[in-house]
Coordinates of C-alpha atoms in Angstrom, one line a residue:
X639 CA 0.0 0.0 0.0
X640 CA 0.9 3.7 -0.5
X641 CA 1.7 5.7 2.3
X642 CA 3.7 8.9 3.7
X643 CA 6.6 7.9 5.5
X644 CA 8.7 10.4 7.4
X645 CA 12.3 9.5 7.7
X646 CA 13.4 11.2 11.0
X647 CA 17.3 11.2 10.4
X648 CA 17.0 13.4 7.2
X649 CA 13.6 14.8 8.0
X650 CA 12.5 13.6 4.8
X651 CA 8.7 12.8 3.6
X652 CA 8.9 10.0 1.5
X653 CA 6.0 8.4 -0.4
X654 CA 6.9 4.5 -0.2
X655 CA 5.2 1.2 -0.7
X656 CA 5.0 -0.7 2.5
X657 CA 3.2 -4.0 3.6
X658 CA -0.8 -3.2 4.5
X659 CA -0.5 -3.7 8.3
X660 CA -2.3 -6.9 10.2
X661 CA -4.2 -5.9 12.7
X662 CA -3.0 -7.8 16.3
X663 CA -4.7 -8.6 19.3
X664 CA -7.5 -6.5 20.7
X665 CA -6.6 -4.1 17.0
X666 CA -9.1 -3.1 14.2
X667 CA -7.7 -2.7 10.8
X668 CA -8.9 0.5 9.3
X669 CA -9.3 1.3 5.8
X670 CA -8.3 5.2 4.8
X671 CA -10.9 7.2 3.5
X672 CA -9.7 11.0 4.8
X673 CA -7.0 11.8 7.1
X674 CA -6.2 15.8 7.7
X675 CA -2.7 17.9 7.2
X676 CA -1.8 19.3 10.7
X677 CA 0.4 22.2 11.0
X678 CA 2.0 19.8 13.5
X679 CA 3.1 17.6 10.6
X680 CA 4.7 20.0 9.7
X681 CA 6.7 20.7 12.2
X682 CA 7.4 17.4 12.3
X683 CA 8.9 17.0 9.2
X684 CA 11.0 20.6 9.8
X685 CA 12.4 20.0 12.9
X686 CA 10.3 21.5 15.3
X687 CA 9.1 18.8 16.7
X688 CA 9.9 15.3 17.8
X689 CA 8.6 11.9 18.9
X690 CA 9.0 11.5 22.1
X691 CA 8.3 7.4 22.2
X692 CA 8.7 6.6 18.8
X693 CA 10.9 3.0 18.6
X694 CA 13.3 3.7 15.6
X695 CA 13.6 6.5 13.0
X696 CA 10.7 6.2 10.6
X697 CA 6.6 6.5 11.2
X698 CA 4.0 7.0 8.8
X699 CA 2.5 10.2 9.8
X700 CA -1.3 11.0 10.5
X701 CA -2.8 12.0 13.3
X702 CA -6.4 12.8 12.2
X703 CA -7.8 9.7 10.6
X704 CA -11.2 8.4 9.6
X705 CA -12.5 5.2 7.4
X706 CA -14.3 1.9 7.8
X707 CA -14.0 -1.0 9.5
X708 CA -11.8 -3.9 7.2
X709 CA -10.0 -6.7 9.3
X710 CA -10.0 -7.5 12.9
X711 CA -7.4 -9.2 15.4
X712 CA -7.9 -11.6 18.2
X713 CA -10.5 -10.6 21.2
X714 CA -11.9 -7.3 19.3
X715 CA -15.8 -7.2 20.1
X716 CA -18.6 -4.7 19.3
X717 CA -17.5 -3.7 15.6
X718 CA -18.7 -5.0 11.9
X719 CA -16.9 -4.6 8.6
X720 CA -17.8 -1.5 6.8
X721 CA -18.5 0.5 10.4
X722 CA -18.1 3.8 9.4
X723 CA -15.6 5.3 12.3
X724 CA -12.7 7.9 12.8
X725 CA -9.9 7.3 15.0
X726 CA -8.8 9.0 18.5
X727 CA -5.3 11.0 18.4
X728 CA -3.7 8.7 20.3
X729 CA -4.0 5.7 22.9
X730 CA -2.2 4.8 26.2
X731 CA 0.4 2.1 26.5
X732 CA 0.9 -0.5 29.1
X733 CA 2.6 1.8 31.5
X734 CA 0.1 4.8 30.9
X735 CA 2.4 6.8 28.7
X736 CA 0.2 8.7 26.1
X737 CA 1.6 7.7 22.6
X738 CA 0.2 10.1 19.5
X739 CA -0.6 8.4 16.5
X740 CA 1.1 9.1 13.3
X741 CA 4.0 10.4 16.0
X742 CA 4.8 7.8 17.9
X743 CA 3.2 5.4 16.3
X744 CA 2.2 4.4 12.5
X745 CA -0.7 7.2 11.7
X746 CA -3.2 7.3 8.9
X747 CA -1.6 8.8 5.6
X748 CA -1.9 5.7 4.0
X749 CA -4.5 3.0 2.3
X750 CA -5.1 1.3 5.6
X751 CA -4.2 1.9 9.5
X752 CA -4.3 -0.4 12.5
X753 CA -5.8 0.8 15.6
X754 CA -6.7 -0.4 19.1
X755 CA -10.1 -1.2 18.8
X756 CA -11.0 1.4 22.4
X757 CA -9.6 4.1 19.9
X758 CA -12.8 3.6 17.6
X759 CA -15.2 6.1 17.4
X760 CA -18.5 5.5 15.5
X761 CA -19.8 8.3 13.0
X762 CA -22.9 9.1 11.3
X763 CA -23.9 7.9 7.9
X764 CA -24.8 11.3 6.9
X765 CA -21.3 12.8 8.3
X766 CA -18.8 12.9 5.3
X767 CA -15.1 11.8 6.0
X768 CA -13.3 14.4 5.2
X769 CA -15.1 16.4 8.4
X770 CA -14.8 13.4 10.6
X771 CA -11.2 12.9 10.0
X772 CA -10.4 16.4 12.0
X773 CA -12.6 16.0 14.9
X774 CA -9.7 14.4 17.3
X775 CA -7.5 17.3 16.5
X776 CA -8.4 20.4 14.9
X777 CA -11.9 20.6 16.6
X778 CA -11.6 18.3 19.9
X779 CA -8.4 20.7 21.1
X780 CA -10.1 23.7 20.7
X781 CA -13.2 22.3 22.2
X782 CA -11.2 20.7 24.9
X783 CA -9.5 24.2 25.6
X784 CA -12.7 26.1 25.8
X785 CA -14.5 23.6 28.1
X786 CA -12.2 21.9 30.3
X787 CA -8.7 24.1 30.4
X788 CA -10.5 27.4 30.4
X789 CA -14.2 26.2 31.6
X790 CA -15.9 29.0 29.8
X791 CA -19.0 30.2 30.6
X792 CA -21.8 31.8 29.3
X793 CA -21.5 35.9 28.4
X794 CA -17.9 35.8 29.2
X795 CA -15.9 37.8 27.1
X796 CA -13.4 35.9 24.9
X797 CA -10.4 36.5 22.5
X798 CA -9.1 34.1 20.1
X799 CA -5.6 34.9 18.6
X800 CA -5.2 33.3 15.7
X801 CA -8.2 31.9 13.1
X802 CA -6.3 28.9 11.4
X803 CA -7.0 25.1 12.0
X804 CA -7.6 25.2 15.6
X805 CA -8.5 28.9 15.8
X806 CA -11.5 28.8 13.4
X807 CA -12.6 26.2 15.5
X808 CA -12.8 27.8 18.4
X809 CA -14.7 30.9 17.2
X810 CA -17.5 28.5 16.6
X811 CA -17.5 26.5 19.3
X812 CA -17.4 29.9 22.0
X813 CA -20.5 30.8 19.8
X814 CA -21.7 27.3 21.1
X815 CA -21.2 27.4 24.5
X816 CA -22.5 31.1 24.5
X817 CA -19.3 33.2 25.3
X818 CA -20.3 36.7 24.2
X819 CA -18.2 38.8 22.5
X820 CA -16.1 36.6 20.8
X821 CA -13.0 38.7 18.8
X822 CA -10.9 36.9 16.7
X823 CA -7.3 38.7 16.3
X824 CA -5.6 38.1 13.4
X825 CA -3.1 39.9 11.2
X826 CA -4.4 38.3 8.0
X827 CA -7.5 40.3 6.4
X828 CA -8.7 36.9 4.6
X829 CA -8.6 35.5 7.7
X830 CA -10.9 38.3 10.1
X831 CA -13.2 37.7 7.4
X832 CA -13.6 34.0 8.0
X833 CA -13.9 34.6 11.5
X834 CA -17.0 37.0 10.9
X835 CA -18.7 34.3 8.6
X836 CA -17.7 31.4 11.2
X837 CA -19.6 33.8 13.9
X838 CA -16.9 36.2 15.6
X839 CA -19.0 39.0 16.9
X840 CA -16.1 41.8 16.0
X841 CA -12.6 41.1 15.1
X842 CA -9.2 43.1 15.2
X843 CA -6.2 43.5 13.6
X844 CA -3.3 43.2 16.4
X845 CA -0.9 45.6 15.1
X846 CA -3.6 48.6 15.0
X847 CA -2.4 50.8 17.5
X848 CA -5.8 51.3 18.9
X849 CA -5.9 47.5 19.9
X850 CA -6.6 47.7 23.6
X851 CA -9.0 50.7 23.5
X852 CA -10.8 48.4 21.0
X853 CA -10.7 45.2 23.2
X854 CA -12.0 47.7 26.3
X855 CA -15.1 49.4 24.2
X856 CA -16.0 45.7 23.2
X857 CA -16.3 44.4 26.8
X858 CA -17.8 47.1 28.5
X859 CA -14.3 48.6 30.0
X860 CA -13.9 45.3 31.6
X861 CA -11.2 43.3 29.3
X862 CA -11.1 39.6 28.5
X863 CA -12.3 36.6 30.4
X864 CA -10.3 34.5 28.4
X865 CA -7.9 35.2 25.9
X866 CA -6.8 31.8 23.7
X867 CA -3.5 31.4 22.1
X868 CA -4.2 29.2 18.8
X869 CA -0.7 31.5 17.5
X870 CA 2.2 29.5 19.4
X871 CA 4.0 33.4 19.4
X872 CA 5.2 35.4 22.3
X873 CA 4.3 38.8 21.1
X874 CA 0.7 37.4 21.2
X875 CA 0.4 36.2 24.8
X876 CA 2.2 39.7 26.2
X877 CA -0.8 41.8 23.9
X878 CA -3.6 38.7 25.6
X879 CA -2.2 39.6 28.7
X880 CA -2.4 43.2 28.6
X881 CA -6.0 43.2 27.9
X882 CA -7.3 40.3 30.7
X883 CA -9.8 41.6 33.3
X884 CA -10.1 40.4 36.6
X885 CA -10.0 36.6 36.7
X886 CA -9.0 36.7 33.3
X887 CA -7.7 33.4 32.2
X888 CA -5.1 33.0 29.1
X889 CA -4.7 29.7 27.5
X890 CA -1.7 28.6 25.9
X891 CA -2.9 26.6 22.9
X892 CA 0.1 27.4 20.5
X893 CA 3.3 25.7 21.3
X894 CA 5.9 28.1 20.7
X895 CA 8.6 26.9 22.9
X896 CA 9.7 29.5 24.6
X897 CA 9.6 31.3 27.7
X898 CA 5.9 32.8 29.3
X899 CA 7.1 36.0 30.6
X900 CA 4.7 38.6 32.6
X901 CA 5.8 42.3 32.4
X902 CA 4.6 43.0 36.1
X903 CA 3.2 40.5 39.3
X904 CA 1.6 43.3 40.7
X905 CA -1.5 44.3 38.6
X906 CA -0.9 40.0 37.1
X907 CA -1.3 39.4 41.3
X908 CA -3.6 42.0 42.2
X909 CA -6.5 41.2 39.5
X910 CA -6.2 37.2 40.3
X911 CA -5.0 36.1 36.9
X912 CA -3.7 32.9 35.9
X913 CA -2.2 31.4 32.6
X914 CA -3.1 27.6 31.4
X915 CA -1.4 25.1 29.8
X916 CA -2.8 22.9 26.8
X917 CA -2.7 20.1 25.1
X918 CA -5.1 18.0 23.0
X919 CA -8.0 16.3 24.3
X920 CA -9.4 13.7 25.9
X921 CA -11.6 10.8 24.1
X922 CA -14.8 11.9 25.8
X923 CA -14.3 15.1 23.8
X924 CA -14.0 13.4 20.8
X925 CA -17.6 11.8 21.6
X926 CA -19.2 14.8 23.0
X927 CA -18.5 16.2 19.2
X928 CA -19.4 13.5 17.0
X929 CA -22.7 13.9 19.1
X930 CA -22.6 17.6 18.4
X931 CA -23.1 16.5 15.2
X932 CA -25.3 14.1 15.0
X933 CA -27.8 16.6 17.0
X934 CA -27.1 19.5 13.5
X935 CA -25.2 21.8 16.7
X936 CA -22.3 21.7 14.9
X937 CA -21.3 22.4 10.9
X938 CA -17.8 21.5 10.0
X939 CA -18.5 21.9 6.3
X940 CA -16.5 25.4 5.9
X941 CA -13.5 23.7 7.4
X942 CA -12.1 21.4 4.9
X943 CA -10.6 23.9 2.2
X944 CA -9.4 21.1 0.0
X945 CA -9.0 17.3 -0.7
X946 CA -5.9 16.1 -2.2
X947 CA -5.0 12.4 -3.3
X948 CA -2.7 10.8 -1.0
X949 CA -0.1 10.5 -3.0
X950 CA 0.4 14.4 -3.2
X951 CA 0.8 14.4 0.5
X952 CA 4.5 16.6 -0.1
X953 CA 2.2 19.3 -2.3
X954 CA -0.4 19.1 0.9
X955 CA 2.2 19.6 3.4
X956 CA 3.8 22.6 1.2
X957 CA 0.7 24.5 1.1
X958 CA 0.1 24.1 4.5
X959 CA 3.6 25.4 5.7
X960 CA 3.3 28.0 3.0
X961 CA -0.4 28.9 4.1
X962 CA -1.2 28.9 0.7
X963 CA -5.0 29.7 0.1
X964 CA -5.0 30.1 4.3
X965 CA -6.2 26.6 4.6
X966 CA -8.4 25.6 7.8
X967 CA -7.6 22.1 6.6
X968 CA -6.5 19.7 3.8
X969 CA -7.4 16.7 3.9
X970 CA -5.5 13.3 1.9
X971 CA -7.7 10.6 -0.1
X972 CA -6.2 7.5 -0.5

C-alpha cells in the first residue's frame, strides 16, 4: 500500500510502498478514506518537533484519521466490517504513557491503518469523511480548551488569537457554548473575514495601535475573560495579557517553545489572573462532538478547504507550511 513515510534522520517525507499492516490482538484494521494535514506535521517534518516514544527512526505520519472497518485481530468485540468510524489521536500504553498516533506510532496517511479497537469512534452515515477525520484534533483541542482548560462560561468575554485550523474552530464553538463577544485577532484580512462568517462577533487587527481601546469598548471597559492562544508566538500572549480583566484566564494553545514571561506580578497578582497550559484532548471530547453532530449543533463543512490524493501528500504539506490559500484544513484521499 501507499503511504507517507517520514524518515526522522533526514527529516525527509517519502511516499513508499509498504506491507498493508495486520491488525493484532485486541486491533481493528482500518481502511483510509480521509485523514487531515496538521500544522504539526509540519513541524514534524521541519524539525520542530519530535517523537518523544517513537521506537526507531521512521513512522507514517497521521494524526487525524477516519475510514471503515476492514480486518479485525484476536478478542476485538462490538465492531462489523464496513463501520463507518474515525480514530482517537492517540492511545495509552501499558505503563500509561500517552503515545500520539502518526508520532509515535504508525498514523493514517496511508490505504489502511491499525488501531486499538478502544480508539474507535462511530460516525454518522450522513457525516462525510473528510469532516470526521479532523474532529480528534483540529476541533476536539479547541473544544477541549474552551470547556475543560479554560471552563468557559456563558456571556464571558473571549479573544481568540489566531483563526487557522484550531482557531477557526474555536470561534465557533465559544458561539456554542455562549461566550459573548467573541474577537478573533488576526493579522491576515482573509482570515478576520472568515472569523466573521464562522460567527466572531467583531474582530481586530493586532498591530492597530488602537488594539486595547478596542478590546476595552467591546467588553464594557472590563477586558477579557479568556484570551486563547491558537498562535504559538510570544508577542501574542504579552498583547492577551495586557487586555485580561479580573480573573482573566489566558490559555496557551500554541506551542511556541519559549519562555511565558509577565511584564509585572503586581496588577498580574492584584487582578487574580492565571495562565493555562494545553494540550489535545481527551476521548470523551472526541464523543461529545461526534454527538454535536449528529444533533445538526455543529457544521464542520467550511472547514475542509481542499482534498488532495494521497499521493500528493508533499504538495499538501507545502501549502500548508506556506499557508497557501489560508487553509483551515487539507485533507489526503487514498
Amino acid at each position: 500500500m501507499l503511504a507517507g513515510r517520514l524518515h526522522l534522520a533526514e527529516r525527509a517525507l517519502r511516499m513508499e510502498s509498504v506491507p498493508v499492516p495486520e491488525p493484532a490482538s485486541g486491533q481493528v484494521r482500518i481502511r483510509v478514506e480521509a485523514a487531515g494535514v496538521c500544522l504539526s506535521d509540519v513541524h514534524l517534518i521541519d524539525g520542530t518537533l519530535t517523537p518523544l516514544y517513537l521506537p526507531g527512526d521512521v513512522v507514517t505520519l497521521g494524526h487525524e484519521v477516519a475510514g471503515v472497518v476492514d480486518a479485525f485481530g484476536d478478542d476485538v468485540e462490538g465492531w462489523e466490517p464496513g463501520q463507518r468510524v474515525l480514530l482517537q489521536a492517540g492511545e495509552r500504553d501499558r505503563r500509561g504513557t500517552v503515545l500520539t498516533r502518526g508520532v509515535d506510532y504508525d498514523g493514517g496517511w496511508a490505504e489502511y491503518a491499525v488501531a486499538s479497537q478502544d480508539t474507535l469512534v462511530p460516525i454518522p452515515d450522513d457525516l462525510p469523511f473528510e469532516q470526521a477525520c479532523i474532529i480528534p484534533d483540529a476541533v476536539s483541542t479547541p473544544w477541549a480548551a474552551v470547556t475543560d482548560t479554560a471552563r468557559t462560561r456563558p456571556g464571558e468575554a473571549v479573544g481568540v488569537w489566531g483563526v487557522g485550523g484550531l482557531g477557526a474552530h474555536a470561534v465557533q464553538l465559544l458561539r456554542l457554548v455562549g461566550a459573548a463577544p467573541v474577537i478573533a485577532v488576526e493579522p491576515l484580512a482573509a482570515a478576520r473575514d472568515r472569523a466573521v462568517a464562522l460567527g466572531a462577533d467583531a474582530v481586530l487587527d493586532p498591530a492597530d495601535p488602537a488594539f486595547r481601546d478596542a478590546v476595552l469598548e467591546l467588553t464594557g471597559g472590563r477586558g477579557l475573560d479568556v484570551a486563547f492562544d491558537f498562535a504559538g508566538v510570544t508577542a501574542v500572549r504579552e498583547q492577551a495579557l495586557a487586555v485580561l480583566g479580573r480573573r482573566g484566564r489566558l490559555v496557551l494553545a500554541g506551542i511556541a517553545n519559549k519562555p511565558v514571561t509577565i511584564a509585572s506580578d503586581s496588577p498580574f497578582n492584584y487582578f487574580q489572573q492565571a495562565v493555562l497550559g494545553h494540550y489535545g484532548s481527551e476521548s470523551e471530547h472526541v464523543e461529545q462532538l461526534v454527538s454535536l453532530v449528529r444533533q445538526g449543533r455543529l457544521d464542520l463543512s467550511a472547514s475542509i478547504s481542499d482534498v488532495l490524493p494521497l499521493a500528493d501528500a508533499e504538495e499538501a504539506v507545502r501549502r500548508v507550511h506556506a499557508k497557501q490559500g489560508n487553509p483551515i484544513r487539507l485533507i489526503l484521499r487514498p
